[in-house]
Amino acid sequence: MPPGFGPGWPGRLLFWIAVAFSLFQIATAFNVPLDHRFIGITLVDVLRATMAVWLVWIVVQAVRSQPYLGMVLAWIPIFVVVELLARFGGSLPNQILRTLHVGFLCLVAGGLLAQHKSHTTTARVLAWSLAGIGFVIGLYHWVLYEELVSRAGEVTPADLVVGISAITVIFIICWRFMGPALPIVSGLFLAYCLFGQWLPAPLNHRGYSLEQVIEHMAFGTEGLYATPTGVSATFIFLFILFGSFLEKAGMIQLFTDIAMGLFGSARGGPAKVAVFSSAMMGTISGSGVANVVSTGQFTIPLMKRFGYRAAFAGGVEATASMGGQIMPPVMGAVAFIMAETIDVPYADVVQAAIVPAILYYTAAFLAVHLEAGKRGLVGLPRHELPSAGKALATKWYLILPLAVLVYLLFSGYTPLFSGSVGLALTVVLILGGSIALGIGPIALRVLFWVGLGLLCAFFFWYGILVMVGIVLLLILASLMTRGGTETVAACREALADGARQAIPVGVACAVVGIVIGTMTLTGVGTIFGNAVVAVGEQSLFLALVLTMIVSLILGMGIPTIPNYIITSSIAAPILLKLGVPLIVSHMFVFYFGIMADLTPPVALAAFAAAPIAKESGFKISFQAIKIAMAGFVIPFMAVYDPALMLQPVQGVTGFAYVLGAIYIIGKALLAVCLWGAATIGFLKRDMAVWERALAAAAAASLVLALPITDEIGFGLAALLIGLHLWRARSAERASA
């Protein structure tokens, strides 16, 4: 059992609840037809018979005075999942899926709170009570589904109690897991629903009763169970599980070894390793603060050991980790929510994100390179580093699930199907690898893998159930081979870890639904929007600056997903009204919501790096802003020229569009490089103050979309480079 679930039978029960939660999500994602009949028998019948046999076995063990408590603790939650799925034949209505998803989140989260070492008995009882209430609320929706649908809009006293309890429980859990920022923001929106009619015009609304607000927030699809919760219950949970299994398979170690092998010996190698490994981590997790804590434990001390200042080392890790939020294909799971919100294919979102992500990491890479040059920092000794080629040669197969995932996504398959296949393929590799170790002759191993690959290919014709069948067969085979039991246990731990990692994301999606519900109920977003649009009619740049400030403020202290949902609900429609393309407007607010985690005074990512770097969070934050300057520059440039995000430009097609895209990307690259030189103060040698000012002026000119500013920017850049090289050569001749 992985650490974190606590000791004793409550910890074991919680572990199995988490496993059952993940199995529930997998079953609903795979859309397993439990009511499909084969020879007169359904899968429900098979599952119930299996549970009955398991229960009989537990009784036999108890009679024989053999250990049976662990099996009881496993049987109960899995039995509950089977029955939850059985009622609707495995294909749950959307509303039931969302409510049970939140119910399971509350159950696991409350249990984790109860298992906290510092809690008293009273606190543990209260935490388990929260867990139970949250799950019972999910069951309430499951049991009374038809009745609730038939009387939609009518709130009974029981509904009122359930709705208030649901909001209260989820707010408490969010506060305990994620801090006060998001509950306070959502609480203010909820208060506006209830009391906004007393505010002066134009801030007031017509007024809503408690029953209307509760019905809207806790029973419809606009509050706790809005689109973000739906995405959490499908795409996000599945991709979190995908990342959990990849981690168990050794993907993180593979990324680290490749990064160390490629860049460890280069100038400023440790910092470049941090940038590259965090970028790779972002492709599967996209959790910024989590990346800081995980990869930062290794990279920050390494950077400090080789001469980087503590604040700069923390800033590099914070910047690189937050970049994972904008790195396709996962993008902190925001890519899926954005695609659902604006109703565009997932591939379009990834297409818009890929060039800015590359520019962001290029700027970060350049910053650490220049800092290393300025301070004369060298890389790690080559003999201490792993070989990137050897790492790939021995673990290349770990790339397959990610490659298949990307291929399916860009081939037009849904994210849910693609994620399901990627997850199943990862499990196949883990279990298959364990079985292959027990096969002696190499020829037989090759034959085993070829046969397994051909079987997996059948999913293109027969669907995801092929992968389910293969996984079940591999589990049975693993249990009968040496070392296979440990491999199955590792998969079980990955299921539990995935459920635990999903709690902050899922809870945040539910709580931020209150903001969405307030928008749809009261229309409050239009008040701010109209004011900014009025400014934008005079100056688009000023409107963009105002939108940036709002996005930074709204994003402070709030994780990526709710961050995007809030900013896109309030600020993105403003840019759309001002003529900014749909995806670009959403990317604009998303980027600045991300930058909020690097911006003082909150700067979550910087403060997460502070205890590791043993430095002030504020100092780390200021360094991070300098390194991540591309994140502040690119969104503005994309608004003025959408080709930077590979979006269509009105009236420009064909070869002219390609040339325009190359031009804007090259201009953006030069601009972020100039910003890096200006902030670090180094190119070929230390830069004078006037050189840094000249670099900043050139970069600003390239960003501004005004007449002849491009020409001015290119001219200033050429002047800077020429003068700097002349000064560097003069200094070399003088010292010779």
mmCIF file of C-alpha atoms in Angstrom, residues 558-707:
data_model
loop_
_atom_site.group_PDB
_atom_site.id
_atom_site.type_symbol
_atom_site.label_atom_id
_atom_site.label_comp_id
_atom_site.label_asym_id
_atom_site.label_seq_id
_atom_site.Cartn_x
_atom_site.Cartn_y
_atom_site.Cartn_z
ATOM 1 C CA ILE A 558 -5.905 29.403 -7.659
ATOM 2 C CA PRO A 559 -4.813 26.215 -9.473
ATOM 3 C CA THR A 560 -4.665 25.980 -13.244
ATOM 4 C CA ILE A 561 -8.092 24.582 -14.089
ATOM 5 C CA PRO A 562 -10.293 26.842 -11.923
ATOM 6 C CA ASN A 563 -7.924 29.648 -12.830
ATOM 7 C CA TYR A 564 -8.718 29.206 -16.537
ATOM 8 C CA ILE A 565 -12.439 28.676 -15.945
ATOM 9 C CA ILE A 566 -12.792 31.894 -13.950
ATOM 10 C CA THR A 567 -10.679 34.050 -16.263
ATOM 11 C CA SER A 568 -12.266 32.647 -19.421
ATOM 12 C CA SER A 569 -15.759 33.226 -18.016
ATOM 13 C CA ILE A 570 -15.067 36.866 -17.188
ATOM 14 C CA ALA A 571 -12.274 38.118 -19.437
ATOM 15 C CA ALA A 572 -12.262 36.019 -22.631
ATOM 16 C CA PRO A 573 -15.679 37.250 -23.864
ATOM 17 C CA ILE A 574 -14.328 40.793 -23.648
ATOM 18 C CA LEU A 575 -11.547 40.077 -26.140
ATOM 19 C CA LEU A 576 -13.985 38.252 -28.378
ATOM 20 C CA LYS A 577 -16.157 41.375 -28.538
ATOM 21 C CA LEU A 578 -13.081 43.376 -29.503
ATOM 22 C CA GLY A 579 -12.472 41.145 -32.520
ATOM 23 C CA VAL A 580 -9.813 38.833 -31.087
ATOM 24 C CA PRO A 581 -10.145 35.272 -32.512
ATOM 25 C CA LEU A 582 -11.879 32.774 -30.233
ATOM 26 C CA ILE A 583 -8.952 30.485 -29.383
ATOM 27 C CA VAL A 584 -6.510 33.398 -29.100
ATOM 28 C CA SER A 585 -8.779 35.203 -26.625
ATOM 29 C CA HIS A 586 -8.984 32.104 -24.429
ATOM 30 C CA MET A 587 -5.246 31.474 -24.700
ATOM 31 C CA PHE A 588 -4.585 35.093 -23.715
ATOM 32 C CA VAL A 589 -6.432 34.847 -20.401
ATOM 33 C CA PHE A 590 -5.147 31.310 -19.813
ATOM 34 C CA TYR A 591 -1.531 32.440 -20.165
ATOM 35 C CA PHE A 592 -1.895 35.278 -17.705
ATOM 36 C CA GLY A 593 -3.766 33.060 -15.284
ATOM 37 C CA ILE A 594 -0.701 30.797 -15.386
ATOM 38 C CA MET A 595 1.663 33.741 -14.952
ATOM 39 C CA ALA A 596 -0.234 34.606 -11.754
ATOM 40 C CA ASP A 597 1.473 31.641 -10.082
ATOM 41 C CA LEU A 598 4.818 33.346 -10.724
ATOM 42 C CA THR A 599 3.691 36.897 -9.935
ATOM 43 C CA PRO A 600 3.914 38.453 -6.437
ATOM 44 C CA PRO A 601 2.375 38.647 -3.934
ATOM 45 C CA VAL A 602 0.869 35.124 -4.088
ATOM 46 C CA ALA A 603 3.120 33.303 -6.615
ATOM 47 C CA LEU A 604 2.192 29.733 -5.625
ATOM 48 C CA ALA A 605 4.922 28.096 -7.709
ATOM 49 C CA ALA A 606 7.624 30.407 -6.356
ATOM 50 C CA PHE A 607 6.606 29.816 -2.753
ATOM 51 C CA ALA A 608 6.479 26.050 -3.396
ATOM 52 C CA ALA A 609 10.128 26.284 -4.466
ATOM 53 C CA ALA A 610 11.106 28.481 -1.493
ATOM 54 C CA PRO A 611 11.618 25.768 1.179
ATOM 55 C CA ILE A 612 13.592 23.620 -1.275
ATOM 56 C CA ALA A 613 15.812 26.527 -2.339
ATOM 57 C CA LYS A 614 15.967 27.882 1.237
ATOM 58 C CA GLU A 615 15.244 31.365 -0.075
ATOM 59 C CA SER A 616 12.484 33.965 0.125
ATOM 60 C CA GLY A 617 9.471 33.216 -2.043
ATOM 61 C CA PHE A 618 9.383 36.875 -3.118
ATOM 62 C CA LYS A 619 12.988 36.778 -4.347
ATOM 63 C CA ILE A 620 12.285 33.576 -6.252
ATOM 64 C CA SER A 621 9.155 35.152 -7.724
ATOM 65 C CA PHE A 622 11.041 38.175 -9.086
ATOM 66 C CA GLN A 623 13.640 35.898 -10.681
ATOM 67 C CA ALA A 624 10.883 33.727 -12.163
ATOM 68 C CA ILE A 625 9.207 36.735 -13.770
ATOM 69 C CA LYS A 626 12.464 37.674 -15.489
ATOM 70 C CA ILE A 627 13.020 34.140 -16.760
ATOM 71 C CA ALA A 628 9.378 33.725 -17.842
ATOM 72 C CA MET A 629 9.130 37.062 -19.639
ATOM 73 C CA ALA A 630 8.096 35.224 -22.812
ATOM 74 C CA GLY A 631 4.878 34.234 -21.059
ATOM 75 C CA PHE A 632 3.996 37.910 -20.697
ATOM 76 C CA VAL A 633 5.049 38.912 -24.217
ATOM 77 C CA ILE A 634 3.711 36.137 -26.459
ATOM 78 C CA PRO A 635 -0.026 36.582 -25.692
ATOM 79 C CA PHE A 636 0.092 40.252 -26.762
ATOM 80 C CA MET A 637 1.886 39.392 -29.990
ATOM 81 C CA ALA A 638 -0.633 36.621 -30.765
ATOM 82 C CA VAL A 639 -3.558 39.027 -30.418
ATOM 83 C CA TYR A 640 -2.072 41.346 -33.034
ATOM 84 C CA ASP A 641 -1.003 38.469 -35.291
ATOM 85 C CA PRO A 642 -2.896 35.183 -34.691
ATOM 86 C CA ALA A 643 -0.466 33.360 -36.996
ATOM 87 C CA LEU A 644 1.808 33.116 -33.938
ATOM 88 C CA MET A 645 -0.702 30.552 -32.644
ATOM 89 C CA LEU A 646 -1.088 29.073 -36.142
ATOM 90 C CA GLN A 647 -4.583 30.524 -36.422
ATOM 91 C CA PRO A 648 -6.143 31.787 -39.676
ATOM 92 C CA VAL A 649 -5.523 35.412 -40.618
ATOM 93 C CA GLN A 650 -8.346 37.141 -42.449
ATOM 94 C CA GLY A 651 -7.558 37.626 -46.133
ATOM 95 C CA VAL A 652 -4.221 35.769 -45.968
ATOM 96 C CA THR A 653 -3.918 32.217 -47.301
ATOM 97 C CA GLY A 654 -1.484 29.830 -48.947
ATOM 98 C CA PHE A 655 2.171 30.739 -49.300
ATOM 99 C CA ALA A 656 1.562 34.273 -48.037
ATOM 100 C CA TYR A 657 0.201 32.846 -44.771
ATOM 101 C CA VAL A 658 3.205 30.527 -44.378
ATOM 102 C CA LEU A 659 5.611 33.430 -44.884
ATOM 103 C CA GLY A 660 3.624 35.546 -42.434
ATOM 104 C CA ALA A 661 3.678 32.778 -39.820
ATOM 105 C CA ILE A 662 7.448 32.319 -40.215
ATOM 106 C CA TYR A 663 7.932 36.077 -39.890
ATOM 107 C CA ILE A 664 5.872 36.484 -36.699
ATOM 108 C CA ILE A 665 7.434 33.400 -35.083
ATOM 109 C CA GLY A 666 10.927 34.656 -35.924
ATOM 110 C CA LYS A 667 10.059 38.114 -34.622
ATOM 111 C CA ALA A 668 8.678 36.649 -31.391
ATOM 112 C CA LEU A 669 11.797 34.521 -30.951
ATOM 113 C CA LEU A 670 14.036 37.563 -31.377
ATOM 114 C CA ALA A 671 11.878 39.568 -28.957
ATOM 115 C CA VAL A 672 12.032 36.986 -26.155
ATOM 116 C CA CYS A 673 15.781 36.564 -26.678
ATOM 117 C CA LEU A 674 16.260 40.323 -26.363
ATOM 118 C CA TRP A 675 14.139 40.349 -23.186
ATOM 119 C CA GLY A 676 16.326 37.568 -21.806
ATOM 120 C CA ALA A 677 19.508 39.488 -22.563
ATOM 121 C CA ALA A 678 18.076 42.661 -21.022
ATOM 122 C CA THR A 679 16.974 40.968 -17.798
ATOM 123 C CA ILE A 680 20.101 38.809 -17.310
ATOM 124 C CA GLY A 681 22.539 41.477 -18.520
ATOM 125 C CA PHE A 682 24.800 39.201 -20.540
ATOM 126 C CA LEU A 683 25.414 38.186 -24.158
ATOM 127 C CA LYS A 684 29.008 37.516 -25.143
ATOM 128 C CA ARG A 685 30.097 39.422 -22.040
ATOM 129 C CA ASP A 686 28.469 41.511 -19.302
ATOM 130 C CA MET A 687 26.207 44.177 -20.778
ATOM 131 C CA ALA A 688 26.411 47.832 -19.833
ATOM 132 C CA VAL A 689 23.283 49.537 -18.514
ATOM 133 C CA TRP A 690 22.732 51.324 -21.823
ATOM 134 C CA GLU A 691 23.026 48.006 -23.679
ATOM 135 C CA ARG A 692 20.355 46.431 -21.483
ATOM 136 C CA ALA A 693 18.127 49.454 -22.068
ATOM 137 C CA LEU A 694 18.723 49.172 -25.818
ATOM 138 C CA ALA A 695 17.828 45.447 -25.736
ATOM 139 C CA ALA A 696 14.629 46.176 -23.796
ATOM 140 C CA ALA A 697 13.683 48.960 -26.223
ATOM 141 C CA ALA A 698 14.278 46.675 -29.216
ATOM 142 C CA ALA A 699 12.170 43.913 -27.653
ATOM 143 C CA ALA A 700 9.344 46.316 -26.805
ATOM 144 C CA SER A 701 9.368 47.690 -30.359
ATOM 145 C CA LEU A 702 9.003 44.183 -31.772
ATOM 146 C CA VAL A 703 6.077 43.444 -29.459
ATOM 147 C CA LEU A 704 4.146 46.642 -30.192
ATOM 148 C CA ALA A 705 2.022 46.405 -33.317
ATOM 149 C CA LEU A 706 2.315 50.046 -34.376
ATOM 150 C CA PRO A 707 3.488 51.566 -37.675
#
